[in-house]
PDB file of C-alpha atoms in Angstrom:
ATOM      1  CA  MET A 129     116.338 236.771 235.231  1.00 53.00           C
ATOM      2  CA  THR A 130     114.527 234.725 237.953  1.00 56.00           C
ATOM      3  CA  THR A 131     111.165 233.155 237.774  1.00 55.00           C
ATOM      4  CA  SER A 132     108.593 232.739 240.525  1.00 55.00           C
ATOM      5  CA  SER A 133     107.533 229.466 241.820  1.00 51.00           C
ATOM      6  CA  SER A 134     104.169 229.808 240.198  1.00 50.00           C
ATOM      7  CA  GLU A 135     105.783 230.467 236.798  1.00 52.00           C
ATOM      8  CA  ARG A 136     107.871 227.264 237.322  1.00 56.00           C
ATOM      9  CA  GLY A 137     104.679 225.316 237.945  1.00 57.00           C
ATOM     10  CA  VAL A 138     105.571 224.694 241.684  1.00 59.00           C
ATOM     11  CA  SER A 139     102.676 225.172 244.092  1.00 59.00           C
ATOM     12  CA  LEU A 140     103.784 225.873 247.632  1.00 65.00           C
ATOM     13  CA  GLY A 141     100.185 225.532 248.719  1.00 66.00           C
ATOM     14  CA  MET A 142      98.490 226.266 251.998  1.00 64.00           C
ATOM     15  CA  PRO A 143      97.909 223.998 254.889  1.00 68.00           C
ATOM     16  CA  GLN A 144      94.882 221.850 254.444  1.00 72.00           C
ATOM     17  CA  LEU A 145      91.817 223.098 256.373  1.00 75.00           C
ATOM     18  CA  PRO A 146      90.460 220.928 259.092  1.00 80.00           C
ATOM     19  CA  ALA A 147      87.900 218.308 257.775  1.00 83.00           C
ATOM     20  CA  PRO A 148      84.292 219.576 258.139  1.00 87.00           C
ATOM     21  CA  GLY A 149      82.184 217.800 260.714  1.00 88.00           C
ATOM     22  CA  TYR A 150      79.177 215.691 260.285  1.00 90.00           C
ATOM     23  CA  PRO A 151      75.814 217.321 260.705  1.00 92.00           C
ATOM     24  CA  ASP A 152      74.689 217.233 264.284  1.00 92.00           C
ATOM     25  CA  ASP A 153      72.048 214.522 263.802  1.00 94.00           C
ATOM     26  CA  VAL A 154      74.438 212.359 261.796  1.00 94.00           C
ATOM     27  CA  ARG A 155      77.199 212.651 264.322  1.00 95.00           C
ATOM     28  CA  ALA A 156      74.789 211.774 267.159  1.00 96.00           C
ATOM     29  CA  ARG A 157      73.690 208.671 265.322  1.00 96.00           C
ATOM     30  CA  LEU A 158      77.298 207.688 264.494  1.00 96.00           C
ATOM     31  CA  GLU A 159      78.469 208.283 268.025  1.00 96.00           C
ATOM     32  CA  ALA A 160      75.808 205.944 269.410  1.00 96.00           C
ATOM     33  CA  ASP A 161      76.872 203.120 266.948  1.00 96.00           C
ATOM     34  CA  ALA A 162      80.670 203.884 267.652  1.00 96.00           C
ATOM     35  CA  ARG A 163      79.993 203.384 271.482  1.00 96.00           C
ATOM     36  CA  GLU A 164      78.521 199.972 270.720  1.00 95.00           C
ATOM     37  CA  VAL A 165      81.563 199.145 268.558  1.00 96.00           C
ATOM     38  CA  VAL A 166      84.197 200.373 270.964  1.00 96.00           C
ATOM     39  CA  ALA A 167      82.471 198.424 273.872  1.00 95.00           C
ATOM     40  CA  ARG A 168      83.499 195.128 272.160  1.00 95.00           C
ATOM     41  CA  TYR A 169      87.114 195.676 272.740  1.00 95.00           C
ATOM     42  CA  PRO A 170      89.474 195.949 275.937  1.00 92.00           C
ATOM     43  CA  ASP A 171      91.612 198.448 274.094  1.00 92.00           C
ATOM     44  CA  SER A 172      89.532 201.089 272.349  1.00 92.00           C
ATOM     45  CA  ARG A 173      91.981 201.646 269.520  1.00 90.00           C
ATOM     46  CA  SER A 174      91.347 198.099 268.452  1.00 94.00           C
ATOM     47  CA  ALA A 175      88.008 199.365 267.331  1.00 96.00           C
ATOM     48  CA  LEU A 176      89.497 201.392 264.578  1.00 97.00           C
ATOM     49  CA  LEU A 177      88.919 198.891 261.708  1.00 97.00           C
ATOM     50  CA  PRO A 178      85.193 198.423 262.314  1.00 96.00           C
ATOM     51  CA  LEU A 179      84.874 202.123 262.900  1.00 97.00           C
ATOM     52  CA  LEU A 180      86.339 202.926 259.490  1.00 97.00           C
ATOM     53  CA  HIS A 181      83.646 200.523 257.991  1.00 97.00           C
ATOM     54  CA  LEU A 182      81.113 202.393 259.986  1.00 97.00           C
ATOM     55  CA  VAL A 183      81.991 205.794 258.471  1.00 96.00           C
ATOM     56  CA  GLN A 184      82.305 204.102 255.103  1.00 96.00           C
ATOM     57  CA  ALA A 185      78.781 202.935 255.504  1.00 95.00           C
ATOM     58  CA  GLU A 186      77.688 206.517 255.977  1.00 94.00           C
ATOM     59  CA  GLU A 187      79.249 207.966 252.741  1.00 92.00           C
ATOM     60  CA  GLY A 188      80.217 205.026 250.635  1.00 93.00           C
ATOM     61  CA  HIS A 189      83.929 205.776 251.159  1.00 94.00           C
ATOM     62  CA  VAL A 190      86.296 206.930 253.801  1.00 95.00           C
ATOM     63  CA  THR A 191      86.360 210.721 253.874  1.00 94.00           C
ATOM     64  CA  ARG A 192      88.567 213.120 255.870  1.00 94.00           C
ATOM     65  CA  THR A 193      85.425 213.882 257.978  1.00 95.00           C
ATOM     66  CA  GLY A 194      85.140 210.084 258.662  1.00 96.00           C
ATOM     67  CA  MET A 195      88.700 209.768 259.607  1.00 96.00           C
ATOM     68  CA  GLN A 196      88.539 212.895 261.913  1.00 95.00           C
ATOM     69  CA  PHE A 197      85.524 211.270 263.470  1.00 96.00           C
ATOM     70  CA  CYS A 198      87.358 208.064 264.153  1.00 96.00           C
ATOM     71  CA  ALA A 199      90.232 209.961 265.669  1.00 95.00           C
ATOM     72  CA  ASP A 200      88.009 211.939 267.957  1.00 95.00           C
ATOM     73  CA  VAL A 201      86.105 208.817 269.168  1.00 95.00           C
ATOM     74  CA  LEU A 202      89.321 206.828 269.800  1.00 96.00           C
ATOM     75  CA  GLY A 203      91.659 209.647 271.114  1.00 94.00           C
ATOM     76  CA  LEU A 204      94.007 209.176 268.060  1.00 95.00           C
ATOM     77  CA  THR A 205      95.629 211.566 265.815  1.00 94.00           C
ATOM     78  CA  THR A 206      94.295 211.848 262.238  1.00 93.00           C
ATOM     79  CA  ALA A 207      97.688 210.591 261.022  1.00 94.00           C
ATOM     80  CA  GLU A 208      97.315 207.433 262.927  1.00 95.00           C
ATOM     81  CA  VAL A 209      93.852 206.882 261.359  1.00 95.00           C
ATOM     82  CA  THR A 210      94.920 207.897 257.942  1.00 95.00           C
ATOM     83  CA  ALA A 211      97.913 205.390 258.092  1.00 95.00           C
ATOM     84  CA  VAL A 212      95.418 202.551 258.659  1.00 95.00           C
ATOM     85  CA  ALA A 213      92.737 203.753 256.184  1.00 95.00           C
ATOM     86  CA  THR A 214      95.287 204.015 253.368  1.00 94.00           C
ATOM     87  CA  PHE A 215      96.920 200.709 254.102  1.00 94.00           C
ATOM     88  CA  TYR A 216      93.825 198.433 253.505  1.00 91.00           C
ATOM     89  CA  THR A 217      92.320 198.370 250.078  1.00 87.00           C
ATOM     90  CA  MET A 218      88.928 197.568 251.602  1.00 90.00           C
ATOM     91  CA  TYR A 219      88.605 201.281 252.568  1.00 94.00           C
ATOM     92  CA  ARG A 220      87.652 203.446 249.517  1.00 92.00           C
ATOM     93  CA  ARG A 221      89.208 206.808 249.330  1.00 90.00           C
ATOM     94  CA  LYS A 222      86.894 208.179 246.705  1.00 91.00           C
ATOM     95  CA  PRO A 223      83.251 207.957 245.817  1.00 91.00           C
ATOM     96  CA  SER A 224      82.344 204.590 244.375  1.00 90.00           C
ATOM     97  CA  GLY A 225      79.383 202.572 243.049  1.00 93.00           C
ATOM     98  CA  ASP A 226      76.632 200.765 244.823  1.00 95.00           C
ATOM     99  CA  TYR A 227      78.413 197.460 243.681  1.00 96.00           C
ATOM    100  CA  GLN A 228      82.126 196.859 243.899  1.00 95.00           C
ATOM    101  CA  VAL A 229      82.803 194.355 241.194  1.00 96.00           C
ATOM    102  CA  GLY A 230      86.254 192.850 241.634  1.00 95.00           C
ATOM    103  CA  VAL A 231      87.989 190.577 239.213  1.00 95.00           C
ATOM    104  CA  CYS A 232      90.528 188.290 240.530  1.00 93.00           C
ATOM    105  CA  THR A 233      93.720 188.642 238.440  1.00 91.00           C
ATOM    106  CA  ASN A 234      96.109 186.760 240.633  1.00 90.00           C
ATOM    107  CA  THR A 235      98.009 183.803 239.049  1.00 88.00           C
ATOM    108  CA  LEU A 236      95.375 180.974 238.831  1.00 89.00           C
ATOM    109  CA  CYS A 237      92.408 183.083 238.076  1.00 90.00           C
ATOM    110  CA  ALA A 238      94.382 185.068 235.512  1.00 90.00           C
ATOM    111  CA  VAL A 239      95.483 181.815 233.746  1.00 90.00           C
ATOM    112  CA  MET A 240      91.972 180.554 233.808  1.00 91.00           C
ATOM    113  CA  GLY A 241      90.560 183.623 232.254  1.00 92.00           C
ATOM    114  CA  GLY A 242      90.504 186.476 234.912  1.00 93.00           C
ATOM    115  CA  ASP A 243      92.633 188.758 232.789  1.00 94.00           C
ATOM    116  CA  ALA A 244      90.257 188.337 229.731  1.00 95.00           C
ATOM    117  CA  ILE A 245      87.221 189.010 232.067  1.00 96.00           C
ATOM    118  CA  PHE A 246      88.770 192.168 233.343  1.00 96.00           C
ATOM    119  CA  GLU A 247      89.734 193.423 229.979  1.00 96.00           C
ATOM    120  CA  GLU A 248      86.313 192.726 228.470  1.00 96.00           C
ATOM    121  CA  LEU A 249      84.475 194.363 231.439  1.00 97.00           C
ATOM    122  CA  GLN A 250      86.680 197.511 231.134  1.00 96.00           C
ATOM    123  CA  GLU A 251      85.520 197.848 227.486  1.00 96.00           C
ATOM    124  CA  HIS A 252      81.980 196.828 228.196  1.00 96.00           C
ATOM    125  CA  LEU A 253      81.560 199.347 231.076  1.00 96.00           C
ATOM    126  CA  GLY A 254      83.752 202.025 229.522  1.00 95.00           C
ATOM    127  CA  VAL A 255      85.744 202.413 232.725  1.00 95.00           C
ATOM    128  CA  GLY A 256      89.242 201.644 233.959  1.00 94.00           C
ATOM    129  CA  ASN A 257      90.613 200.050 237.058  1.00 93.00           C
ATOM    130  CA  GLY A 258      89.003 201.660 240.175  1.00 91.00           C
ATOM    131  CA  GLU A 259      86.662 203.738 238.220  1.00 94.00           C
ATOM    132  CA  THR A 260      82.854 203.898 238.405  1.00 95.00           C
ATOM    133  CA  THR A 261      80.182 203.810 235.750  1.00 95.00           C
ATOM    134  CA  GLY A 262      78.358 207.103 234.982  1.00 94.00           C
ATOM    135  CA  ASP A 263      75.207 205.952 236.565  1.00 94.00           C
ATOM    136  CA  GLY A 264      76.996 205.323 239.962  1.00 93.00           C
ATOM    137  CA  LYS A 265      76.056 201.606 239.951  1.00 95.00           C
ATOM    138  CA  VAL A 266      79.298 199.753 239.391  1.00 96.00           C
ATOM    139  CA  THR A 267      82.998 200.295 240.349  1.00 96.00           C
ATOM    140  CA  LEU A 268      85.295 197.848 238.577  1.00 96.00           C
ATOM    141  CA  GLU A 269      88.678 196.837 240.085  1.00 94.00           C
ATOM    142  CA  HIS A 270      91.068 194.026 239.684  1.00 91.00           C
ATOM    143  CA  ILE A 271      91.778 192.389 243.073  1.00 90.00           C
ATOM    144  CA  GLU A 272      94.282 189.825 244.507  1.00 85.00           C
ATOM    145  CA  CYS A 273      93.519 186.243 245.551  1.00 86.00           C
ATOM    146  CA  ASN A 274      90.181 185.787 247.308  1.00 82.00           C
ATOM    147  CA  ALA A 275      90.997 182.235 248.476  1.00 82.00           C
ATOM    148  CA  ALA A 276      88.658 180.517 246.017  1.00 86.00           C
ATOM    149  CA  CYS A 277      91.218 179.216 243.527  1.00 87.00           C
ATOM    150  CA  ASP A 278      89.258 175.925 243.176  1.00 87.00           C
ATOM    151  CA  TYR A 279      86.580 178.026 241.398  1.00 90.00           C
ATOM    152  CA  ALA A 280      88.698 180.082 239.230  1.00 91.00           C
ATOM    153  CA  PRO A 281      88.125 182.562 237.628  1.00 93.00           C
ATOM    154  CA  VAL A 282      86.313 184.342 240.447  1.00 93.00           C
ATOM    155  CA  VAL A 283      84.493 187.612 240.481  1.00 95.00           C
ATOM    156  CA  MET A 284      83.249 189.247 243.743  1.00 94.00           C
ATOM    157  CA  VAL A 285      80.527 191.763 244.004  1.00 95.00           C
ATOM    158  CA  ASN A 286      80.564 193.524 247.448  1.00 93.00           C
ATOM    159  CA  TRP A 287      82.607 190.588 248.786  1.00 90.00           C
ATOM    160  CA  GLU A 288      80.156 187.872 247.631  1.00 90.00           C
ATOM    161  CA  PHE A 289      81.458 185.107 245.358  1.00 90.00           C
ATOM    162  CA  PHE A 290      80.542 184.612 241.759  1.00 93.00           C
ATOM    163  CA  ASP A 291      82.548 181.476 240.794  1.00 92.00           C
ATOM    164  CA  ASN A 292      83.585 180.003 237.571  1.00 92.00           C
ATOM    165  CA  GLN A 293      83.086 183.146 235.563  1.00 94.00           C
ATOM    166  CA  THR A 294      83.498 183.776 231.722  1.00 94.00           C
ATOM    167  CA  PRO A 295      83.638 187.104 229.946  1.00 95.00           C
ATOM    168  CA  ASP A 296      80.067 186.642 228.898  1.00 95.00           C
ATOM    169  CA  SER A 297      78.740 185.710 232.272  1.00 95.00           C
ATOM    170  CA  ALA A 298      80.500 188.600 233.893  1.00 95.00           C
ATOM    171  CA  LYS A 299      79.034 191.029 231.347  1.00 96.00           C
ATOM    172  CA  ARG A 300      75.553 189.669 232.065  1.00 96.00           C
ATOM    173  CA  LEU A 301      76.222 190.104 235.739  1.00 96.00           C
ATOM    174  CA  VAL A 302      77.214 193.848 235.596  1.00 96.00           C
ATOM    175  CA  ASP A 303      74.291 194.528 233.209  1.00 96.00           C
ATOM    176  CA  ASP A 304      71.836 193.034 235.680  1.00 95.00           C
ATOM    177  CA  LEU A 305      73.413 195.005 238.460  1.00 95.00           C
ATOM    178  CA  ARG A 306      73.013 198.220 236.548  1.00 95.00           C
ATOM    179  CA  ALA A 307      69.418 197.292 235.530  1.00 94.00           C
ATOM    180  CA  GLY A 308      68.447 196.690 239.116  1.00 92.00           C
ATOM    181  CA  ARG A 309      67.609 192.987 238.570  1.00 91.00           C
ATOM    182  CA  ASP A 310      67.862 190.439 241.408  1.00 88.00           C
ATOM    183  CA  VAL A 311      71.306 188.812 241.331  1.00 89.00           C
ATOM    184  CA  ALA A 312      72.212 185.861 243.443  1.00 88.00           C
ATOM    185  CA  PRO A 313      75.845 184.903 244.229  1.00 90.00           C
ATOM    186  CA  THR A 314      77.175 181.459 243.833  1.00 88.00           C
ATOM    187  CA  ARG A 315      77.532 181.131 247.459  1.00 82.00           C
ATOM    188  CA  GLY A 316      76.368 183.346 250.378  1.00 77.00           C
ATOM    189  CA  ALA A 317      73.644 185.788 250.964  1.00 78.00           C
ATOM    190  CA  ARG A 318      71.841 187.839 248.373  1.00 83.00           C
ATOM    191  CA  LEU A 319      73.495 191.075 247.390  1.00 88.00           C
ATOM    192  CA  CYS A 320      73.080 194.387 249.204  1.00 89.00           C
ATOM    193  CA  THR A 321      74.685 197.758 248.439  1.00 93.00           C
ATOM    194  CA  PHE A 322      78.171 198.631 249.250  1.00 94.00           C
ATOM    195  CA  LYS A 323      77.081 200.854 252.078  1.00 94.00           C
ATOM    196  CA  GLU A 324      74.937 198.168 253.532  1.00 93.00           C
ATOM    197  CA  THR A 325      77.929 195.738 253.213  1.00 92.00           C
ATOM    198  CA  ALA A 326      80.086 198.139 254.964  1.00 95.00           C
ATOM    199  CA  ARG A 327      77.722 198.429 258.002  1.00 94.00           C
ATOM    200  CA  ILE A 328      77.642 194.545 258.310  1.00 92.00           C
ATOM    201  CA  LEU A 329      81.484 194.566 258.279  1.00 93.00           C
ATOM    202  CA  ALA A 330      81.463 197.120 261.004  1.00 94.00           C
ATOM    203  CA  GLY A 331      79.744 194.356 263.094  1.00 93.00           C
ATOM    204  CA  PHE A 332      76.140 195.250 262.901  1.00 93.00           C
ATOM    205  CA  PRO A 333      73.573 192.495 262.246  1.00 89.00           C
ATOM    206  CA  ASP A 334      72.155 191.978 258.683  1.00 84.00           C
ATOM    207  CA  GLU A 335      68.540 192.776 259.266  1.00 81.00           C
ATOM    208  CA  ARG A 336      67.355 191.621 255.914  1.00 79.00           C
ATOM    209  CA  PRO A 337      64.742 188.688 256.434  1.00 79.00           C
ATOM    210  CA  GLY A 338      66.459 185.411 255.675  1.00 74.00           C
ATOM    211  CA  ALA A 339      69.792 186.837 254.754  1.00 72.00           C
ATOM    212  CA  VAL A 340      71.671 185.208 257.639  1.00 72.00           C
ATOM    213  CA  GLU A 341      70.269 181.769 256.730  1.00 69.00           C
ATOM    214  CA  GLU A 342      71.493 182.369 253.229  1.00 71.00           C
ATOM    215  CA  GLY A 343      75.098 182.670 254.357  1.00 68.00           C
ATOM    216  CA  GLY A 344      77.323 180.424 252.342  1.00 64.00           C
ATOM    217  CA  SER A 345      79.916 177.976 253.255  1.00 67.00           C
ATOM    218  CA  ALA A 346      82.766 176.117 251.464  1.00 71.00           C
ATOM    219  CA  GLY A 347      81.708 174.444 248.337  1.00 72.00           C
ATOM    220  CA  PRO A 348      82.290 170.854 247.362  1.00 76.00           C
ATOM    221  CA  ALA A 349      85.443 171.561 245.455  1.00 77.00           C
ATOM    222  CA  SER A 350      86.900 173.277 248.578  1.00 77.00           C
ATOM    223  CA  LEU A 351      86.057 170.336 250.774  1.00 79.00           C
ATOM    224  CA  VAL A 352      87.646 167.438 248.720  1.00 78.00           C
ATOM    225  CA  GLY A 353      91.012 167.658 250.693  1.00 79.00           C
ATOM    226  CA  LEU A 354      89.240 167.690 254.003  1.00 81.00           C
ATOM    227  CA  ARG A 355      87.084 164.683 253.069  1.00 82.00           C
ATOM    228  CA  LEU A 356      90.217 162.919 251.858  1.00 83.00           C
ATOM    229  CA  ALA A 357      91.913 163.600 255.104  1.00 84.00           C
ATOM    230  CA  LYS A 358      88.904 162.082 256.930  1.00 84.00           C
ATOM    231  CA  GLY A 359      89.013 158.932 254.731  1.00 81.00           C
ATOM    232  CA  GLU A 360      85.579 159.687 253.326  1.00 79.00           C
ATOM    233  CA  THR A 361      86.619 159.145 249.674  1.00 63.00           C
ATOM    234  CA  ALA A 362      87.209 156.029 247.698  1.00 56.00           C
ATOM    235  CA  PRO A 363      90.701 154.428 248.101  1.00 51.00           C
ATOM    236  CA  ALA A 364      93.277 155.994 245.950  1.00 51.00           C
ATOM    237  CA  ARG A 365      94.824 153.909 243.079  1.00 51.00           C
ATOM    238  CA  VAL A 366      98.565 153.728 243.231  1.00 46.00           C
ATOM    239  CA  VAL A 367     100.287 154.360 239.890  1.00 48.00           C
ATOM    240  CA  HIS A 368     103.073 152.181 238.785  1.00 52.00           C
ATOM    241  CA  PRO A 369     106.601 153.554 238.008  1.00 50.00           C
ATOM    242  CA  ARG A 370     106.813 155.312 234.685  1.00 46.00           C
ATOM    243  CA  ASP A 371     109.355 152.879 233.369  1.00 52.00           C
ATOM    244  CA  GLY A 372     107.032 149.982 233.170  1.00 48.00           C
ATOM    245  CA  GLY A 373     105.907 147.388 235.684  1.00 45.00           C
ATOM    246  CA  PRO A 374     103.103 144.934 236.378  1.00 45.00           C
ATOM    247  CA  HIS A 375     100.361 147.388 235.284  1.00 46.00           C
ATOM    248  CA  ASP A 376      97.712 144.602 235.351  1.00 45.00           C
ATOM    249  CA  GLU A 377      99.047 142.684 238.247  1.00 45.00           C
ATOM    250  CA  GLN A 378      96.487 141.930 240.888  1.00 44.00           C
ATOM    251  CA  GLN A 379      94.235 144.916 240.198  1.00 44.00           C
ATOM    252  CA  ASP A 380      92.035 143.361 242.854  1.00 45.00           C
ATOM    253  CA  ARG A 381      94.411 144.936 245.379  1.00 43.00           C
ATOM    254  CA  THR A 382      92.086 148.077 245.206  1.00 43.00           C
ATOM    255  CA  ALA A 383      90.398 146.285 248.071  1.00 43.00           C
ATOM    256  CA  HIS A 384      93.204 147.372 250.266  1.00 45.00           C
ATOM    257  CA  HIS A 385      92.004 150.485 251.896  1.00 45.00           C
ATOM    258  CA  THR A 386      94.816 153.008 251.877  1.00 41.00           C
ATOM    259  CA  SER A 387      95.118 155.894 254.249  1.00 43.00           C
ATOM    260  CA  PRO A 388      95.506 159.428 252.863  1.00 40.00           C
ATOM    261  CA  ALA A 389      99.274 159.127 253.717  1.00 41.00           C
ATOM    262  CA  GLU A 390      99.423 156.234 251.172  1.00 39.00           C
ATOM    263  CA  HIS A 391      97.993 158.267 248.394  1.00 37.00           C
ATOM    264  CA  LEU A 392     100.892 157.830 245.848  1.00 38.00           C
ATOM    265  CA  SER A 393     101.294 159.055 242.474  1.00 36.00           C
ATOM    266  CA  SER A 394     103.774 158.235 239.656  1.00 35.00           C
ATOM    267  CA  HIS A 395     106.086 160.816 241.071  1.00 37.00           C
ATOM    268  CA  ASP A 396     106.025 159.108 244.422  1.00 40.00           C
ATOM    269  CA  ALA A 397     106.969 155.694 242.888  1.00 41.00           C
ATOM    270  CA  PRO A 398     110.728 154.641 243.386  1.00 46.00           C
ATOM    271  CA  GLN A 399     112.825 155.377 240.337  1.00 46.00           C
ATOM    272  CA  ASP A 400     116.318 153.848 239.479  1.00 50.00           C
ATOM    273  CA  SER A 401     119.035 156.489 239.837  1.00 48.00           C
ATOM    274  CA  SER A 402     122.769 156.605 239.755  1.00 48.00           C
ATOM    275  CA  ALA A 403     122.741 156.208 243.482  1.00 51.00           C
ATOM    276  CA  SER A 404     120.937 152.805 243.341  1.00 51.00           C
ATOM    277  CA  ASP A 405     121.953 151.440 239.828  1.00 53.00           C
ATOM    278  CA  PRO A 406     125.650 151.507 238.851  1.00 58.00           C
ATOM    279  CA  ALA A 407     124.739 151.023 235.219  1.00 60.00           C
ATOM    280  CA  HIS A 408     122.532 154.054 235.267  1.00 51.00           C
ATOM    281  CA  PRO A 409     123.436 156.417 232.266  1.00 50.00           C
ATOM    282  CA  ALA A 410     124.536 159.088 234.774  1.00 50.00           C
ATOM    283  CA  GLY A 411     127.209 156.690 236.065  1.00 52.00           C
ATOM    284  CA  PRO A 412     127.930 155.463 239.460  1.00 52.00           C
ATOM    285  CA  VAL A 413     128.004 157.732 242.499  1.00 50.00           C
ATOM    286  CA  ALA A 414     131.444 158.266 243.901  1.00 50.00           C
ATOM    287  CA  GLU A 415     132.020 158.609 247.587  1.00 48.00           C
ATOM    288  CA  GLU A 416     132.580 162.076 248.769  1.00 47.00           C
ATOM    289  CA  GLY A 417     136.279 162.980 248.373  1.00 49.00           C
ATOM    290  CA  GLU A 418     137.104 160.330 245.787  1.00 48.00           C
TER     291      GLU A 418
END
């Protein structure tokens, strides 16, 4: 006795219907914006990334309609557009919240508490990774390094930094977002919705009064190395070898201004080894071939 494909739970399916188009007024507006974006590039296909942000700003995620629009504008196939839209995690493939709350769970942030923050936010919000709260306000996700390891653990909301977070501060943050309270990032401009953020990422100006002036820069912790390289910090103190030495000898030598290249640590200090000391416990080093 044979069984049909439906009885075996196998769906042969039908070809997917073409994506529905935007309403005429929406398409006309997007086409005007798209022409402005494409004009910035010598090769039109280079405009694909900002155009994906543009259609994401329209619906809050990149839909089949949005990908078809990008393909039409740039003369690409939908397969080419889909390949790009599915490669980058910054493009959402399903409806998401007004605020994308990303918890860094890469190595340093995880060790400093990022994993605990993410776990507590999942329980606090009642959602899993990539899921959105019932009120449509917050989408929670774990994200990879955001190049802010000196402020670990870091949470980002619509790509704005919230540094040195704890589980409690992160829960207050999402509660404020859901309640509609004003929330200021540690660095950078005040928050706007994810759709508004997507339009800015498409290359259009942030028209909120004062928002551009609020744009952040690197914080003090990020600039320590640069200032050291420029010689703007106090001279470094050379640490003596671990096996002892004149620890107190002529401490006034700190008046000697060392360059960044002379910034030594105990690991840089010369150590006796079997190569330099025949009486070393490891024994003398024999010449090759002996």
